[in-house]
Amino acid sequence: MTCKKKVLFPVIIISCAISLQSFAQEINNDYIDSGFIFYDGKYIEAPYKVEMRDLAVFINGIQITSALKIKPKIDVLEDPGVPLDLTTDMTLGEMADIKWQDLMPFYFAKLYYLWATYNKKEAQDRMIEYYRNLPNVAKAERVRGEYVKLWDHSGNSLLVDNYVSDLTLQEPPTMEEIQSNIYKLVVMYRKQLLKGNSYFFFANGTIIILTDRKAVNVLREMDATLTDPSLNLDEKKTRLHKIELIPEENDQLTSSLIENYLRNPQFEKRLAEATQSIINKYGVSSIRSYDW
């Protein structure tokens, strides 16, 4: 196994470097004039420049993805044991504040150690037994397969993981691999915009994508709805749900779009051009008329 790692390591780096080079060739500084982008309800003017910056994807200078970070591999090479300051009257909340090397609750360090040392079943069984022997834990029971429920002597309970992902135990991705993943996102967003597809990005991480024909129909009705002063908030929400822009159960996102909606003359001009393009491509019947 050790030999394989030594042989494969440079191959991975070379492969990754080649991938980055090919992605870099595919991404250039050309701006994209097709598609529509909204960020938190505000229309972003075209043309669009999609690029990687600070390990995140930016469009026209707006960060639309969280920055990826290299998380160090956590190695617990020795059994953490039981903290000396853990007492019988300590609550589960207080227990969680006792850290292993200032990184994580001590019992998670124990879990990492067991998963790196034993097979899954034995590691989980040993972890439950470990909890039962802690001085402040009155009871520990397995629940829903991969979890353990703990009770302290005051009757308070806490649900904790009894599972460690194999990915967590592996070496973290290299900087080249992270950059490669971000470049893939940049390429994807560029390709979708070039097809005429549209994006709604929200600060909470929600992303809505609409294909070209649906985008034109939805954007036309969305704009008509959100700029109609005769409609109240509930009526606007109902229409946005019926045109399938935002799922009905996501009321908070719908309210945010209504409250923050902002477009300009460029949007109106481009939407009219996109409408005509769809008519030329698919016929007049492709433009939907909503009967409210």
Short mmCIF file of C-alpha atoms in Angstrom, two decimals:
data_model
loop_
_atom_site.label_atom_id
_atom_site.label_comp_id
_atom_site.label_asym_id
_atom_site.label_seq_id
_atom_site.Cartn_x
_atom_site.Cartn_y
_atom_site.Cartn_z
CA MET A 1 0.00 0.00 0.00
CA THR A 2 2.83 2.37 0.85
CA CYS A 3 4.49 1.73 -2.49
CA LYS A 4 1.28 2.48 -4.36
CA LYS A 5 0.98 5.81 -2.62
CA LYS A 6 4.51 6.76 -3.61
CA VAL A 7 3.89 5.82 -7.23
CA LEU A 8 0.45 7.42 -7.57
CA PHE A 9 1.16 10.70 -5.83
CA PRO A 10 3.09 12.39 -8.67
CA VAL A 11 0.57 11.01 -11.17
CA ILE A 12 -2.25 12.75 -9.30
CA ILE A 13 -0.40 16.05 -9.29
CA ILE A 14 0.43 15.84 -13.01
CA SER A 15 -3.14 14.87 -13.88
CA CYS A 16 -4.49 17.73 -11.81
CA ALA A 17 -2.10 20.18 -13.42
CA ILE A 18 -3.21 19.04 -16.88
CA SER A 19 -6.87 19.45 -15.84
CA LEU A 20 -6.24 22.97 -14.59
CA GLN A 21 -4.48 23.86 -17.83
CA SER A 22 -7.36 22.54 -19.94
CA PHE A 23 -9.89 24.42 -17.83
CA ALA A 24 -7.82 27.59 -18.07
CA GLN A 25 -7.85 27.27 -21.86
CA GLU A 26 -11.63 26.89 -21.81
CA ILE A 27 -12.12 29.95 -19.60
CA ASN A 28 -11.11 33.26 -21.10
CA ASN A 29 -11.80 36.90 -20.38
CA ASP A 30 -14.69 37.14 -22.84
CA TYR A 31 -17.89 38.51 -21.39
CA ILE A 32 -21.18 36.67 -21.92
CA ASP A 33 -24.20 38.55 -23.25
CA SER A 34 -26.79 35.78 -22.92
CA GLY A 35 -28.80 34.62 -19.93
CA PHE A 36 -30.01 36.65 -16.95
CA ILE A 37 -28.61 36.83 -13.43
CA PHE A 38 -30.27 38.04 -10.25
CA TYR A 39 -28.57 38.26 -6.88
CA ASP A 40 -30.86 38.55 -3.85
CA GLY A 41 -33.62 39.84 -6.13
CA LYS A 42 -31.51 42.46 -7.89
CA TYR A 43 -30.86 42.20 -11.61
CA ILE A 44 -27.17 42.07 -12.50
CA GLU A 45 -26.38 43.89 -15.73
CA ALA A 46 -24.93 41.98 -18.66
CA PRO A 47 -22.41 41.23 -20.04
CA TYR A 48 -21.28 38.65 -17.50
CA LYS A 49 -17.74 37.73 -16.54
CA VAL A 50 -17.47 34.44 -14.65
CA GLU A 51 -14.16 33.89 -12.91
CA MET A 52 -12.39 32.24 -10.01
CA ARG A 53 -11.12 34.55 -7.32
CA ASP A 54 -9.97 33.75 -3.77
CA LEU A 55 -11.05 30.10 -4.17
CA ALA A 56 -14.63 31.12 -4.98
CA VAL A 57 -16.72 31.82 -8.10
CA PHE A 58 -17.42 35.47 -8.90
CA ILE A 59 -19.75 36.90 -11.54
CA ASN A 60 -19.25 40.57 -12.34
CA GLY A 61 -17.36 40.96 -9.08
CA ILE A 62 -20.10 39.38 -6.96
CA GLN A 63 -19.16 36.28 -4.98
CA ILE A 64 -21.76 33.60 -5.67
CA THR A 65 -20.16 30.57 -3.98
CA SER A 66 -18.54 30.14 -0.59
CA ALA A 67 -14.76 30.08 -0.66
CA LEU A 68 -13.43 26.53 -0.52
CA LYS A 69 -10.88 25.82 2.17
CA ILE A 70 -8.36 23.10 2.76
CA LYS A 71 -9.40 21.37 5.96
CA PRO A 72 -6.52 19.60 7.66
CA LYS A 73 -6.81 15.88 8.24
CA ILE A 74 -7.54 15.12 11.87
CA ASP A 75 -5.31 12.38 13.23
CA VAL A 76 -6.02 11.03 16.70
CA LEU A 77 -3.13 8.63 17.08
CA GLU A 78 -3.49 7.94 20.81
CA ASP A 79 -6.54 7.07 22.88
CA PRO A 80 -7.77 10.38 24.39
CA GLY A 81 -9.14 8.55 27.42
CA VAL A 82 -11.43 10.36 29.88
CA PRO A 83 -10.70 13.97 30.88
CA LEU A 84 -9.62 14.32 34.51
CA ASP A 85 -11.92 17.32 35.04
CA LEU A 86 -15.07 15.42 34.03
CA THR A 87 -17.24 15.08 37.15
CA THR A 88 -20.44 13.24 38.02
CA ASP A 89 -22.54 16.41 38.36
CA MET A 90 -21.37 17.93 35.07
CA THR A 91 -24.11 18.53 32.48
CA LEU A 92 -23.87 17.29 28.91
CA GLY A 93 -23.51 20.88 27.74
CA GLU A 94 -20.57 21.43 30.07
CA MET A 95 -19.08 18.14 28.90
CA ALA A 96 -19.19 19.36 25.29
CA ASP A 97 -17.04 22.34 26.29
CA ILE A 98 -14.14 20.07 27.24
CA LYS A 99 -11.97 20.09 24.12
CA TRP A 100 -9.32 17.76 22.78
CA GLN A 101 -6.31 19.87 21.78
CA ASP A 102 -8.69 22.85 21.41
CA LEU A 103 -10.09 21.27 18.23
CA MET A 104 -13.22 19.32 19.16
CA PRO A 105 -15.15 17.86 22.11
CA PHE A 106 -13.05 15.13 23.68
CA TYR A 107 -15.62 12.41 22.92
CA PHE A 108 -15.40 13.16 19.19
CA ALA A 109 -11.63 12.67 19.44
CA LYS A 110 -12.36 9.29 21.00
CA LEU A 111 -14.72 8.52 18.11
CA TYR A 112 -12.04 9.43 15.54
CA TYR A 113 -9.52 7.24 17.34
CA LEU A 114 -11.86 4.24 17.41
CA TRP A 115 -12.83 4.58 13.75
CA ALA A 116 -9.19 4.74 12.72
CA THR A 117 -8.36 1.70 14.85
CA TYR A 118 -11.29 -0.73 14.52
CA ASN A 119 -13.91 -1.79 12.00
CA LYS A 120 -17.23 0.06 11.93
CA LYS A 121 -19.26 -2.26 14.19
CA GLU A 122 -16.56 -2.63 16.82
CA ALA A 123 -15.83 1.10 16.80
CA GLN A 124 -19.51 1.93 17.34
CA ASP A 125 -19.93 -0.69 20.07
CA ARG A 126 -16.82 0.53 21.88
CA MET A 127 -18.00 4.14 21.61
CA ILE A 128 -21.34 3.37 23.24
CA GLU A 129 -19.56 1.51 26.03
CA TYR A 130 -17.23 4.50 26.43
CA TYR A 131 -20.19 6.84 26.89
CA ARG A 132 -21.79 4.53 29.45
CA ASN A 133 -18.63 4.62 31.55
CA LEU A 134 -18.36 8.42 31.65
CA PRO A 135 -19.05 9.63 35.21
CA ASN A 136 -21.66 12.22 34.22
CA VAL A 137 -23.59 9.98 31.80
CA ALA A 138 -26.52 8.15 33.35
CA LYS A 139 -27.53 6.31 30.19
CA ALA A 140 -26.39 5.90 26.58
CA GLU A 141 -28.52 4.21 23.92
CA ARG A 142 -28.10 3.67 20.19
CA VAL A 143 -30.81 5.46 18.17
CA ARG A 144 -31.51 5.67 14.43
CA GLY A 145 -28.49 3.61 13.49
CA GLU A 146 -25.65 6.12 13.40
CA TYR A 147 -26.44 8.12 16.54
CA VAL A 148 -26.22 7.73 20.30
CA LYS A 149 -28.52 9.47 22.76
CA LEU A 150 -26.98 10.43 26.08
CA TRP A 151 -28.68 11.34 29.36
CA ASP A 152 -26.95 13.01 32.28
CA HIS A 153 -27.95 12.54 35.93
CA SER A 154 -30.30 15.54 35.75
CA GLY A 155 -32.33 13.96 32.95
CA ASN A 156 -31.01 16.20 30.18
CA SER A 157 -30.31 14.47 26.86
CA LEU A 158 -27.97 14.97 23.92
CA LEU A 159 -27.89 13.30 20.49
CA VAL A 160 -24.36 12.67 19.20
CA ASP A 161 -22.88 11.12 16.07
CA ASN A 162 -21.55 7.59 16.21
CA TYR A 163 -20.20 7.75 12.68
CA VAL A 164 -17.11 9.15 10.95
CA SER A 165 -17.06 9.59 7.18
CA ASP A 166 -14.25 7.77 5.40
CA LEU A 167 -13.48 11.08 3.68
CA THR A 168 -12.69 12.63 7.04
CA LEU A 169 -10.02 10.03 7.65
CA GLN A 170 -8.39 10.56 4.27
CA GLU A 171 -5.80 13.13 3.31
CA PRO A 172 -7.39 16.53 2.49
CA PRO A 173 -7.54 17.62 -1.16
CA THR A 174 -4.55 19.50 -2.50
CA MET A 175 -4.74 23.14 -3.54
CA GLU A 176 -4.60 21.99 -7.17
CA GLU A 177 -7.62 19.73 -6.65
CA ILE A 178 -9.60 22.50 -4.97
CA GLN A 179 -8.79 24.92 -7.78
CA SER A 180 -9.79 22.27 -10.30
CA ASN A 181 -13.22 21.90 -8.65
CA ILE A 182 -13.76 25.66 -8.70
CA TYR A 183 -12.72 25.89 -12.35
CA LYS A 184 -15.30 23.20 -13.13
CA LEU A 185 -17.98 25.40 -11.55
CA VAL A 186 -16.79 28.41 -13.56
CA VAL A 187 -16.98 26.39 -16.77
CA MET A 188 -20.45 25.11 -15.86
CA TYR A 189 -21.86 28.59 -15.15
CA ARG A 190 -20.35 29.93 -18.38
CA LYS A 191 -21.83 27.11 -20.45
CA GLN A 192 -25.28 27.55 -18.90
CA LEU A 193 -25.28 31.30 -19.52
CA LEU A 194 -24.08 30.80 -23.11
CA LYS A 195 -27.12 28.53 -23.62
CA GLY A 196 -29.36 31.40 -22.53
CA ASN A 197 -30.17 29.91 -19.14
CA SER A 198 -30.72 32.19 -16.16
CA TYR A 199 -29.71 32.14 -12.50
CA PHE A 200 -31.17 33.45 -9.28
CA PHE A 201 -28.50 33.51 -6.58
CA PHE A 202 -29.34 34.21 -2.95
CA ALA A 203 -27.01 35.14 -0.10
CA ASN A 204 -28.16 32.10 1.90
CA GLY A 205 -26.66 29.82 -0.77
CA THR A 206 -29.89 28.97 -2.62
CA ILE A 207 -29.51 28.80 -6.41
CA ILE A 208 -32.37 28.65 -8.92
CA ILE A 209 -31.64 27.92 -12.58
CA LEU A 210 -34.12 28.37 -15.43
CA THR A 211 -33.60 27.03 -18.96
CA ASP A 212 -33.85 29.52 -21.83
CA ARG A 213 -37.50 29.02 -22.89
CA LYS A 214 -38.81 28.64 -19.34
CA ALA A 215 -36.61 31.53 -18.21
CA VAL A 216 -38.22 33.93 -20.67
CA ASN A 217 -41.75 32.95 -19.66
CA VAL A 218 -41.00 33.04 -15.93
CA LEU A 219 -39.08 36.32 -16.11
CA ARG A 220 -41.87 38.00 -18.11
CA GLU A 221 -44.52 37.00 -15.59
CA MET A 222 -42.27 37.64 -12.59
CA ASP A 223 -41.55 41.18 -13.76
CA ALA A 224 -45.22 41.86 -14.50
CA THR A 225 -46.18 40.55 -11.06
CA LEU A 226 -43.55 42.35 -9.01
CA THR A 227 -44.08 45.71 -10.73
CA ASP A 228 -47.89 45.62 -10.46
CA PRO A 229 -48.90 48.08 -7.69
CA SER A 230 -52.44 46.68 -7.58
CA LEU A 231 -51.25 43.32 -6.19
CA ASN A 232 -50.75 42.79 -2.47
CA LEU A 233 -47.99 40.66 -0.94
CA ASP A 234 -50.01 37.44 -0.77
CA GLU A 235 -51.18 37.81 -4.37
CA LYS A 236 -47.61 38.29 -5.55
CA LYS A 237 -46.48 35.22 -3.59
CA THR A 238 -49.25 33.13 -5.11
CA ARG A 239 -48.28 34.10 -8.65
CA LEU A 240 -44.57 33.44 -8.08
CA HIS A 241 -45.44 29.98 -6.81
CA LYS A 242 -47.77 29.23 -9.72
CA ILE A 243 -45.16 30.13 -12.32
CA GLU A 244 -42.85 27.69 -10.49
CA LEU A 245 -40.11 30.18 -9.75
CA ILE A 246 -39.84 29.40 -6.04
CA PRO A 247 -41.42 26.39 -4.25
CA GLU A 248 -44.46 27.30 -2.18
CA GLU A 249 -42.94 25.97 1.03
CA ASN A 250 -40.04 28.44 0.78
CA ASP A 251 -42.02 31.45 1.91
CA GLN A 252 -39.01 33.32 3.29
CA LEU A 253 -37.18 33.22 -0.04
CA THR A 254 -40.32 34.37 -1.87
CA SER A 255 -40.73 37.33 0.50
CA SER A 256 -37.07 38.24 0.05
CA LEU A 257 -37.38 38.29 -3.74
CA ILE A 258 -40.51 40.45 -3.61
CA GLU A 259 -38.96 42.88 -1.14
CA ASN A 260 -35.61 43.24 -2.90
CA TYR A 261 -36.66 43.01 -6.55
CA LEU A 262 -34.84 45.57 -8.66
CA ARG A 263 -34.40 45.77 -12.43
CA ASN A 264 -33.48 48.48 -14.92
CA PRO A 265 -34.10 49.46 -18.57
CA GLN A 266 -31.37 47.08 -19.74
CA PHE A 267 -33.33 44.17 -18.27
CA GLU A 268 -36.51 45.22 -20.09
CA LYS A 269 -34.63 45.58 -23.39
CA ARG A 270 -32.82 42.25 -23.06
CA LEU A 271 -36.00 40.44 -21.99
CA ALA A 272 -37.82 41.76 -25.06
CA GLU A 273 -34.93 40.57 -27.26
CA ALA A 274 -34.88 37.16 -25.56
CA THR A 275 -38.64 36.87 -26.04
CA GLN A 276 -38.32 37.52 -29.77
CA SER A 277 -35.45 35.04 -29.99
CA ILE A 278 -37.61 32.32 -28.39
CA ILE A 279 -40.48 33.12 -30.77
CA ASN A 280 -38.12 32.87 -33.75
CA LYS A 281 -36.76 29.57 -32.47
CA TYR A 282 -39.88 27.82 -31.16
CA GLY A 283 -42.86 29.81 -32.48
CA VAL A 284 -45.34 32.22 -30.90
CA SER A 285 -47.01 29.41 -28.95
CA SER A 286 -43.84 29.01 -26.89
CA ILE A 287 -44.60 32.28 -25.09
CA ARG A 288 -47.00 31.40 -22.33
CA SER A 289 -49.92 33.59 -21.37
CA TYR A 290 -51.03 33.27 -17.73
CA ASP A 291 -54.73 33.69 -17.01
CA TRP A 292 -55.08 35.01 -13.50
#
